[in-house]
Amino acid sequence: MKNKPEELAADSSVYKTLLESTRAIPWKIDWKTMKFAYIGPQIEALLGWTPESWQSVEDWASRMHPDDQGWVVDFCVAQSKSGIDHEADYRALHKDGHYVWIRDVVHVSRDENGEVEALIGFMFDISERKKTEEKVVALQKKLEEYSFQDGLTGVANRRMFDSFLDEAWHSALRNHQPLSVLLLDIDNFKQYNDLHGHLQGDECLKRIANVLMGAATRSKDFVARFGGEEFVIVLPETNPAAALKVAERCHQHLLREQIAHGGNSASQLVTLSIGVGTITPARNDSLTDFLGLVDQRLYEAKHQGRNRIVAA
């Protein structure tokens, strides 16, 4: 029979073999000296650093991404001092220079007097999990973009327009700056669909959207599908003269497209009627009234024979 010390040694050997055969990397830090008492040999396969190179918490902290280092070290030290078991996710530096996502799960060990004696934990490679999380976040962002995007033309939809215009209006109000809006309607679009078919009509809408995007060139300019064959362009910080130039560019760019339209009373090509409005809003002004004014100018452009711009 084995005596007691031999049994303990055998048990210890078994436990060590079990720990070192898992993908989790065990480690232990002596609290008083802040030195590593042990770290599993799996660390070298994961991060490239030999177990012998992990001497103290300084090695742990210095092999951490700079953006993670401050908060992770402060958090872990504070939790450890309070005797609270904890965990932290961070990017650990691989010896060849790239970073690996790590989760450290930490148990705070105390002596018989209740004083912190050691930190015992496991490191887990969570790189794949982080990649999955990043994909989910990217997908959520894409879905959010889609919820604000017109599915046919790719420009913003009415929902996004309402949100953007409200923000642009309040910004113009705060900063006492002009705000311009163009309402654009494809002339005789019902006749276009009747003559060319709805599939061709969809292609026409896509081409019009591209024309408008090309005419409103600043990063702050905003193009949306207002509904049906109507589009809208919002031009923050834009005076009447500059807004009129954008409207004229819309006509010029569309003319270059030469989209045939045999059912258009204004031309043998697809054309646009455009209403233009500019306001530097004051407290007693109404966004609804302003949009109504622009819409009235679009109506006037239609009434005057289409393929024209009506501004102030």
mmCIF file of C-alpha atoms in Angstrom:
data_model
loop_
_atom_site.group_PDB
_atom_site.id
_atom_site.type_symbol
_atom_site.label_atom_id
_atom_site.label_comp_id
_atom_site.label_asym_id
_atom_site.label_seq_id
_atom_site.Cartn_x
_atom_site.Cartn_y
_atom_site.Cartn_z
ATOM 1 C CA MET A 1 0.000 0.000 0.000
ATOM 2 C CA LYS A 2 1.023 3.567 -0.634
ATOM 3 C CA ASN A 3 1.657 5.732 2.363
ATOM 4 C CA LYS A 4 -0.147 9.084 2.733
ATOM 5 C CA PRO A 5 2.491 11.341 1.107
ATOM 6 C CA GLU A 6 2.744 8.981 -1.869
ATOM 7 C CA GLU A 7 -1.039 9.023 -2.279
ATOM 8 C CA LEU A 8 -1.093 12.817 -2.186
ATOM 9 C CA ALA A 9 1.709 13.011 -4.713
ATOM 10 C CA ALA A 10 -0.111 10.597 -7.000
ATOM 11 C CA ASP A 11 -3.336 12.576 -6.691
ATOM 12 C CA SER A 12 -1.501 15.819 -7.390
ATOM 13 C CA SER A 13 0.086 14.293 -10.466
ATOM 14 C CA VAL A 14 -3.301 13.127 -11.743
ATOM 15 C CA TYR A 15 -4.876 16.558 -11.183
ATOM 16 C CA LYS A 16 -1.987 18.276 -12.931
ATOM 17 C CA THR A 17 -2.240 15.903 -15.898
ATOM 18 C CA LEU A 18 -5.971 16.550 -16.141
ATOM 19 C CA LEU A 19 -5.511 20.326 -15.962
ATOM 20 C CA GLU A 20 -2.775 20.356 -18.577
ATOM 21 C CA SER A 21 -4.775 18.209 -20.976
ATOM 22 C CA THR A 22 -7.659 20.715 -21.194
ATOM 23 C CA ARG A 23 -7.875 23.739 -23.477
ATOM 24 C CA ALA A 24 -8.414 25.924 -20.421
ATOM 25 C CA ILE A 25 -5.102 27.267 -19.134
ATOM 26 C CA PRO A 26 -4.734 27.045 -15.343
ATOM 27 C CA TRP A 27 -2.620 29.528 -13.418
ATOM 28 C CA LYS A 28 -1.904 30.665 -9.884
ATOM 29 C CA ILE A 29 -0.502 33.956 -8.560
ATOM 30 C CA ASP A 30 0.856 34.439 -5.044
ATOM 31 C CA TRP A 31 -0.869 37.591 -3.750
ATOM 32 C CA LYS A 32 1.946 38.833 -1.509
ATOM 33 C CA THR A 33 4.699 38.620 -4.102
ATOM 34 C CA MET A 34 2.493 39.098 -7.202
ATOM 35 C CA LYS A 35 4.503 36.268 -8.790
ATOM 36 C CA PHE A 36 3.195 33.413 -10.884
ATOM 37 C CA ALA A 37 3.357 30.217 -8.830
ATOM 38 C CA TYR A 38 2.170 28.255 -11.845
ATOM 39 C CA ILE A 39 0.841 28.597 -15.365
ATOM 40 C CA GLY A 40 -0.172 25.719 -17.620
ATOM 41 C CA PRO A 41 2.084 24.747 -20.515
ATOM 42 C CA GLN A 42 -0.874 25.265 -22.922
ATOM 43 C CA ILE A 43 -0.085 28.996 -22.717
ATOM 44 C CA GLU A 44 2.762 28.570 -25.187
ATOM 45 C CA ALA A 45 0.537 27.016 -27.841
ATOM 46 C CA LEU A 46 -2.003 29.807 -27.421
ATOM 47 C CA LEU A 47 0.185 32.910 -27.070
ATOM 48 C CA GLY A 48 3.679 31.802 -28.027
ATOM 49 C CA TRP A 49 5.239 32.762 -24.687
ATOM 50 C CA THR A 50 6.869 29.956 -22.701
ATOM 51 C CA PRO A 51 5.514 29.202 -19.215
ATOM 52 C CA GLU A 52 8.901 30.260 -17.800
ATOM 53 C CA SER A 53 8.430 33.774 -19.198
ATOM 54 C CA TRP A 54 5.372 34.360 -17.004
ATOM 55 C CA GLN A 55 7.145 35.540 -13.871
ATOM 56 C CA SER A 56 4.876 38.203 -12.388
ATOM 57 C CA VAL A 57 1.655 40.169 -12.924
ATOM 58 C CA GLU A 58 3.780 42.666 -14.853
ATOM 59 C CA ASP A 59 4.196 40.059 -17.587
ATOM 60 C CA TRP A 60 0.437 39.524 -17.601
ATOM 61 C CA ALA A 61 -0.360 43.241 -17.755
ATOM 62 C CA SER A 62 2.295 44.143 -20.330
ATOM 63 C CA ARG A 63 1.058 41.401 -22.692
ATOM 64 C CA MET A 64 -2.336 43.009 -23.020
ATOM 65 C CA HIS A 65 -3.784 45.285 -25.677
ATOM 66 C CA PRO A 66 -3.204 48.948 -24.672
ATOM 67 C CA ASP A 67 -6.921 49.708 -24.978
ATOM 68 C CA ASP A 68 -7.761 46.925 -22.509
ATOM 69 C CA GLN A 69 -4.828 47.143 -20.134
ATOM 70 C CA GLY A 70 -5.953 50.021 -17.913
ATOM 71 C CA TRP A 71 -9.483 48.958 -17.116
ATOM 72 C CA VAL A 72 -8.723 45.219 -16.878
ATOM 73 C CA VAL A 73 -5.835 45.661 -14.434
ATOM 74 C CA ASP A 74 -7.769 48.162 -12.299
ATOM 75 C CA PHE A 75 -10.878 45.975 -12.271
ATOM 76 C CA CYS A 76 -9.051 42.746 -11.418
ATOM 77 C CA VAL A 77 -6.964 44.345 -8.669
ATOM 78 C CA ALA A 78 -10.029 45.986 -7.091
ATOM 79 C CA GLN A 79 -12.050 42.762 -7.180
ATOM 80 C CA SER A 80 -9.148 40.738 -5.817
ATOM 81 C CA LYS A 81 -8.547 43.139 -2.930
ATOM 82 C CA SER A 82 -12.229 42.837 -2.047
ATOM 83 C CA GLY A 83 -11.992 39.052 -2.203
ATOM 84 C CA ILE A 84 -14.541 38.827 -5.016
ATOM 85 C CA ASP A 85 -14.304 36.123 -7.655
ATOM 86 C CA HIS A 86 -14.467 37.706 -11.099
ATOM 87 C CA GLU A 87 -13.806 37.375 -14.803
ATOM 88 C CA ALA A 88 -12.602 39.669 -17.572
ATOM 89 C CA ASP A 89 -12.393 39.543 -21.361
ATOM 90 C CA TYR A 90 -9.401 41.196 -23.036
ATOM 91 C CA ARG A 91 -6.991 40.940 -25.939
ATOM 92 C CA ALA A 92 -3.705 39.249 -25.064
ATOM 93 C CA LEU A 93 -0.569 39.818 -27.088
ATOM 94 C CA HIS A 94 0.781 36.840 -29.005
ATOM 95 C CA LYS A 95 4.552 36.624 -29.209
ATOM 96 C CA ASP A 96 4.413 37.189 -32.986
ATOM 97 C CA GLY A 97 2.559 40.498 -32.522
ATOM 98 C CA HIS A 98 -1.140 39.760 -33.091
ATOM 99 C CA TYR A 99 -3.788 39.668 -30.372
ATOM 100 C CA VAL A 100 -5.935 36.814 -29.067
ATOM 101 C CA TRP A 101 -9.196 37.295 -27.182
ATOM 102 C CA ILE A 102 -8.903 35.811 -23.687
ATOM 103 C CA ARG A 103 -11.371 35.292 -20.868
ATOM 104 C CA ASP A 104 -9.776 35.131 -17.427
ATOM 105 C CA VAL A 105 -11.926 33.498 -14.740
ATOM 106 C CA VAL A 106 -10.461 34.253 -11.310
ATOM 107 C CA HIS A 107 -11.058 32.717 -7.883
ATOM 108 C CA VAL A 108 -9.720 34.604 -4.852
ATOM 109 C CA SER A 109 -8.219 32.200 -2.313
ATOM 110 C CA ARG A 110 -8.014 33.264 1.360
ATOM 111 C CA ASP A 111 -5.984 31.967 4.299
ATOM 112 C CA GLU A 112 -7.406 30.902 7.643
ATOM 113 C CA ASN A 113 -7.441 34.573 8.764
ATOM 114 C CA GLY A 114 -9.548 35.615 5.814
ATOM 115 C CA GLU A 115 -6.675 37.430 4.102
ATOM 116 C CA VAL A 116 -6.180 37.146 0.361
ATOM 117 C CA GLU A 117 -3.557 34.474 -0.168
ATOM 118 C CA ALA A 118 -3.583 33.687 -3.872
ATOM 119 C CA LEU A 119 -5.426 34.157 -7.134
ATOM 120 C CA ILE A 120 -6.279 30.937 -8.945
ATOM 121 C CA GLY A 121 -7.823 30.975 -12.364
ATOM 122 C CA PHE A 122 -8.247 29.739 -15.888
ATOM 123 C CA MET A 123 -7.581 31.446 -19.186
ATOM 124 C CA PHE A 124 -9.906 30.575 -22.065
ATOM 125 C CA ASP A 125 -9.412 31.325 -25.737
ATOM 126 C CA ILE A 126 -12.629 33.097 -26.782
ATOM 127 C CA SER A 127 -11.449 34.335 -30.198
ATOM 128 C CA GLU A 128 -14.060 32.359 -32.117
ATOM 129 C CA ARG A 129 -16.806 33.524 -29.787
ATOM 130 C CA LYS A 130 -15.727 37.143 -30.286
ATOM 131 C CA LYS A 131 -15.729 36.686 -34.064
ATOM 132 C CA THR A 132 -19.276 35.373 -33.833
ATOM 133 C CA GLU A 133 -20.296 38.296 -31.623
ATOM 134 C CA GLU A 134 -18.749 40.752 -34.096
ATOM 135 C CA LYS A 135 -20.656 39.103 -36.943
ATOM 136 C CA VAL A 136 -23.894 39.397 -34.978
ATOM 137 C CA VAL A 137 -23.221 43.080 -34.266
ATOM 138 C CA ALA A 138 -22.420 43.694 -37.939
ATOM 139 C CA LEU A 139 -25.611 41.881 -38.940
ATOM 140 C CA GLN A 140 -27.664 43.918 -36.488
ATOM 141 C CA LYS A 141 -26.138 47.104 -37.872
ATOM 142 C CA LYS A 142 -26.909 45.982 -41.420
ATOM 143 C CA LEU A 143 -30.499 45.156 -40.457
ATOM 144 C CA GLU A 144 -30.805 48.588 -38.868
ATOM 145 C CA GLU A 145 -29.502 50.151 -42.073
ATOM 146 C CA TYR A 146 -32.024 48.158 -44.075
ATOM 147 C CA SER A 147 -34.846 49.384 -41.833
ATOM 148 C CA PHE A 148 -33.967 52.939 -42.888
ATOM 149 C CA GLN A 149 -33.310 52.119 -46.539
ATOM 150 C CA ASP A 150 -35.698 51.988 -49.447
ATOM 151 C CA GLY A 151 -35.596 48.384 -50.595
ATOM 152 C CA LEU A 152 -35.870 49.195 -54.305
ATOM 153 C CA THR A 153 -33.650 52.229 -54.872
ATOM 154 C CA GLY A 154 -31.152 51.922 -52.020
ATOM 155 C CA VAL A 155 -31.599 55.536 -50.874
ATOM 156 C CA ALA A 156 -33.096 56.399 -47.488
ATOM 157 C CA ASN A 157 -36.761 55.615 -46.935
ATOM 158 C CA ARG A 158 -39.539 57.824 -45.579
ATOM 159 C CA ARG A 159 -38.856 56.705 -42.012
ATOM 160 C CA MET A 160 -35.240 57.820 -42.231
ATOM 161 C CA PHE A 161 -36.258 61.041 -43.965
ATOM 162 C CA ASP A 162 -38.602 61.977 -41.132
ATOM 163 C CA SER A 163 -35.843 61.374 -38.581
ATOM 164 C CA PHE A 164 -33.152 63.199 -40.561
ATOM 165 C CA LEU A 165 -35.307 66.223 -41.387
ATOM 166 C CA ASP A 166 -36.392 66.636 -37.779
ATOM 167 C CA GLU A 167 -32.750 66.631 -36.665
ATOM 168 C CA ALA A 168 -31.717 68.986 -39.488
ATOM 169 C CA TRP A 169 -34.549 71.383 -38.608
ATOM 170 C CA HIS A 170 -33.566 71.596 -34.938
ATOM 171 C CA SER A 171 -29.893 72.010 -35.855
ATOM 172 C CA ALA A 172 -30.760 74.894 -38.197
ATOM 173 C CA LEU A 173 -32.917 76.412 -35.454
ATOM 174 C CA ARG A 174 -30.140 76.182 -32.866
ATOM 175 C CA ASN A 175 -27.411 77.508 -35.138
ATOM 176 C CA HIS A 176 -29.482 80.061 -37.091
ATOM 177 C CA GLN A 177 -28.523 78.446 -40.395
ATOM 178 C CA PRO A 178 -30.522 77.986 -43.605
ATOM 179 C CA LEU A 179 -32.114 74.668 -44.449
ATOM 180 C CA SER A 180 -33.224 73.790 -47.971
ATOM 181 C CA VAL A 181 -35.542 71.017 -49.154
ATOM 182 C CA LEU A 182 -36.257 69.812 -52.693
ATOM 183 C CA LEU A 183 -39.351 67.747 -53.479
ATOM 184 C CA LEU A 184 -39.033 65.941 -56.819
ATOM 185 C CA ASP A 185 -41.683 64.038 -58.748
ATOM 186 C CA ILE A 186 -41.215 61.949 -61.920
ATOM 187 C CA ASP A 187 -43.504 63.391 -64.556
ATOM 188 C CA ASN A 188 -46.268 61.124 -65.875
ATOM 189 C CA PHE A 189 -44.819 58.075 -64.147
ATOM 190 C CA LYS A 190 -48.103 56.158 -64.269
ATOM 191 C CA GLN A 191 -48.006 56.455 -68.052
ATOM 192 C CA TYR A 192 -44.385 55.265 -67.994
ATOM 193 C CA ASN A 193 -45.410 52.117 -66.140
ATOM 194 C CA ASP A 194 -48.386 51.588 -68.442
ATOM 195 C CA LEU A 195 -46.182 51.953 -71.520
ATOM 196 C CA HIS A 196 -42.997 50.212 -70.425
ATOM 197 C CA GLY A 197 -44.167 47.859 -67.665
ATOM 198 C CA HIS A 198 -43.582 47.860 -63.917
ATOM 199 C CA LEU A 199 -40.209 46.089 -64.081
ATOM 200 C CA GLN A 200 -38.878 48.810 -66.342
ATOM 201 C CA GLY A 201 -40.539 51.305 -64.017
ATOM 202 C CA ASP A 202 -38.547 49.900 -61.095
ATOM 203 C CA GLU A 203 -35.328 50.281 -63.122
ATOM 204 C CA CYS A 204 -36.292 53.868 -63.871
ATOM 205 C CA LEU A 205 -36.736 54.609 -60.160
ATOM 206 C CA LYS A 206 -33.293 53.152 -59.443
ATOM 207 C CA ARG A 207 -31.709 55.312 -62.141
ATOM 208 C CA ILE A 208 -33.458 58.429 -60.831
ATOM 209 C CA ALA A 209 -32.172 57.682 -57.326
ATOM 210 C CA ASN A 210 -28.601 57.438 -58.680
ATOM 211 C CA VAL A 211 -29.072 60.725 -60.560
ATOM 212 C CA LEU A 212 -30.167 62.508 -57.392
ATOM 213 C CA MET A 213 -27.298 61.023 -55.377
ATOM 214 C CA GLY A 214 -24.921 62.342 -58.022
ATOM 215 C CA ALA A 215 -26.475 65.807 -57.887
ATOM 216 C CA ALA A 216 -26.384 66.153 -54.087
ATOM 217 C CA THR A 217 -22.647 65.716 -53.617
ATOM 218 C CA ARG A 218 -21.829 66.927 -50.091
ATOM 219 C CA SER A 219 -21.547 64.382 -47.277
ATOM 220 C CA LYS A 220 -24.235 66.253 -45.327
ATOM 221 C CA ASP A 221 -26.710 66.225 -48.263
ATOM 222 C CA PHE A 222 -29.514 63.706 -47.883
ATOM 223 C CA VAL A 223 -31.559 61.891 -50.535
ATOM 224 C CA ALA A 224 -34.641 59.805 -49.789
ATOM 225 C CA ARG A 225 -37.562 58.224 -51.561
ATOM 226 C CA PHE A 226 -40.569 60.167 -50.333
ATOM 227 C CA GLY A 227 -43.088 57.676 -51.665
ATOM 228 C CA GLY A 228 -44.088 56.206 -55.015
ATOM 229 C CA GLU A 229 -42.398 58.279 -57.730
ATOM 230 C CA GLU A 230 -41.555 61.170 -55.375
ATOM 231 C CA PHE A 231 -38.106 61.835 -53.956
ATOM 232 C CA VAL A 232 -36.785 64.422 -51.533
ATOM 233 C CA ILE A 233 -33.391 66.054 -51.053
ATOM 234 C CA VAL A 234 -32.534 67.767 -47.763
ATOM 235 C CA LEU A 235 -29.683 70.279 -47.915
ATOM 236 C CA PRO A 236 -28.519 71.490 -44.481
ATOM 237 C CA GLU A 237 -26.707 74.826 -44.308
ATOM 238 C CA THR A 238 -27.761 75.667 -47.875
ATOM 239 C CA ASN A 239 -29.066 79.038 -49.092
ATOM 240 C CA PRO A 240 -31.664 79.501 -51.872
ATOM 241 C CA ALA A 241 -29.119 80.062 -54.640
ATOM 242 C CA ALA A 242 -27.167 76.910 -53.777
ATOM 243 C CA ALA A 243 -30.373 74.893 -53.471
ATOM 244 C CA LEU A 244 -31.470 76.053 -56.918
ATOM 245 C CA LYS A 245 -28.123 74.910 -58.358
ATOM 246 C CA VAL A 246 -28.684 71.427 -56.920
ATOM 247 C CA ALA A 247 -32.145 71.332 -58.512
ATOM 248 C CA GLU A 248 -30.673 72.392 -61.849
ATOM 249 C CA ARG A 249 -28.010 69.686 -61.552
ATOM 250 C CA CYS A 250 -30.780 67.124 -61.055
ATOM 251 C CA HIS A 251 -32.281 68.184 -64.385
ATOM 252 C CA GLN A 252 -28.905 68.219 -66.133
ATOM 253 C CA HIS A 253 -27.842 64.792 -64.850
ATOM 254 C CA LEU A 254 -31.208 63.277 -65.716
ATOM 255 C CA LEU A 255 -31.042 64.701 -69.240
ATOM 256 C CA ARG A 256 -27.701 62.967 -69.732
ATOM 257 C CA GLU A 257 -29.349 59.641 -68.843
ATOM 258 C CA GLN A 258 -31.684 59.950 -71.873
ATOM 259 C CA ILE A 259 -34.357 57.656 -70.403
ATOM 260 C CA ALA A 260 -37.032 57.310 -73.089
ATOM 261 C CA HIS A 261 -40.641 58.036 -72.080
ATOM 262 C CA GLY A 262 -43.154 58.004 -74.928
ATOM 263 C CA GLY A 263 -46.031 58.794 -72.564
ATOM 264 C CA ASN A 264 -44.578 62.018 -71.145
ATOM 265 C CA SER A 265 -46.508 65.115 -72.154
ATOM 266 C CA ALA A 266 -43.531 67.314 -71.249
ATOM 267 C CA SER A 267 -40.884 65.462 -73.261
ATOM 268 C CA GLN A 268 -40.020 62.207 -74.982
ATOM 269 C CA LEU A 269 -37.674 61.551 -72.055
ATOM 270 C CA VAL A 270 -38.198 60.967 -68.344
ATOM 271 C CA THR A 271 -38.301 64.361 -66.595
ATOM 272 C CA LEU A 272 -38.680 65.745 -63.089
ATOM 273 C CA SER A 273 -40.813 68.477 -61.602
ATOM 274 C CA ILE A 274 -39.125 70.071 -58.609
ATOM 275 C CA GLY A 275 -40.305 72.285 -55.767
ATOM 276 C CA VAL A 276 -37.604 74.085 -53.782
ATOM 277 C CA GLY A 277 -37.797 75.791 -50.401
ATOM 278 C CA THR A 278 -35.308 77.394 -48.048
ATOM 279 C CA ILE A 279 -35.822 78.592 -44.500
ATOM 280 C CA THR A 280 -33.742 79.761 -41.570
ATOM 281 C CA PRO A 281 -36.196 78.560 -38.929
ATOM 282 C CA ALA A 282 -37.238 80.653 -35.963
ATOM 283 C CA ARG A 283 -39.062 79.527 -32.824
ATOM 284 C CA ASN A 284 -42.505 80.297 -34.227
ATOM 285 C CA ASP A 285 -41.885 78.486 -37.538
ATOM 286 C CA SER A 286 -43.423 75.093 -38.259
ATOM 287 C CA LEU A 287 -41.647 72.269 -40.060
ATOM 288 C CA THR A 288 -45.002 70.969 -41.289
ATOM 289 C CA ASP A 289 -45.890 74.370 -42.749
ATOM 290 C CA PHE A 290 -42.485 74.598 -44.423
ATOM 291 C CA LEU A 291 -42.897 71.180 -46.060
ATOM 292 C CA GLY A 292 -46.378 72.202 -47.143
ATOM 293 C CA LEU A 293 -44.894 75.251 -48.861
ATOM 294 C CA VAL A 294 -42.335 73.126 -50.742
ATOM 295 C CA ASP A 295 -45.064 70.696 -51.728
ATOM 296 C CA GLN A 296 -47.133 73.587 -53.056
ATOM 297 C CA ARG A 297 -44.206 74.653 -55.234
ATOM 298 C CA LEU A 298 -43.930 71.125 -56.587
ATOM 299 C CA TYR A 299 -47.633 71.286 -57.433
ATOM 300 C CA GLU A 300 -47.048 74.596 -59.217
ATOM 301 C CA ALA A 301 -44.214 73.034 -61.253
ATOM 302 C CA LYS A 302 -46.610 70.295 -62.312
ATOM 303 C CA HIS A 303 -49.397 72.786 -63.061
ATOM 304 C CA GLN A 304 -47.100 74.962 -65.174
ATOM 305 C CA GLY A 305 -46.336 72.096 -67.562
ATOM 306 C CA ARG A 306 -43.895 69.799 -65.708
ATOM 307 C CA ASN A 307 -40.139 69.389 -66.264
ATOM 308 C CA ARG A 308 -39.432 72.594 -64.392
ATOM 309 C CA ILE A 309 -38.283 74.016 -61.068
ATOM 310 C CA VAL A 310 -40.354 76.304 -58.870
ATOM 311 C CA ALA A 311 -38.492 78.061 -56.075
ATOM 312 C CA ALA A 312 -39.090 81.273 -54.124
#
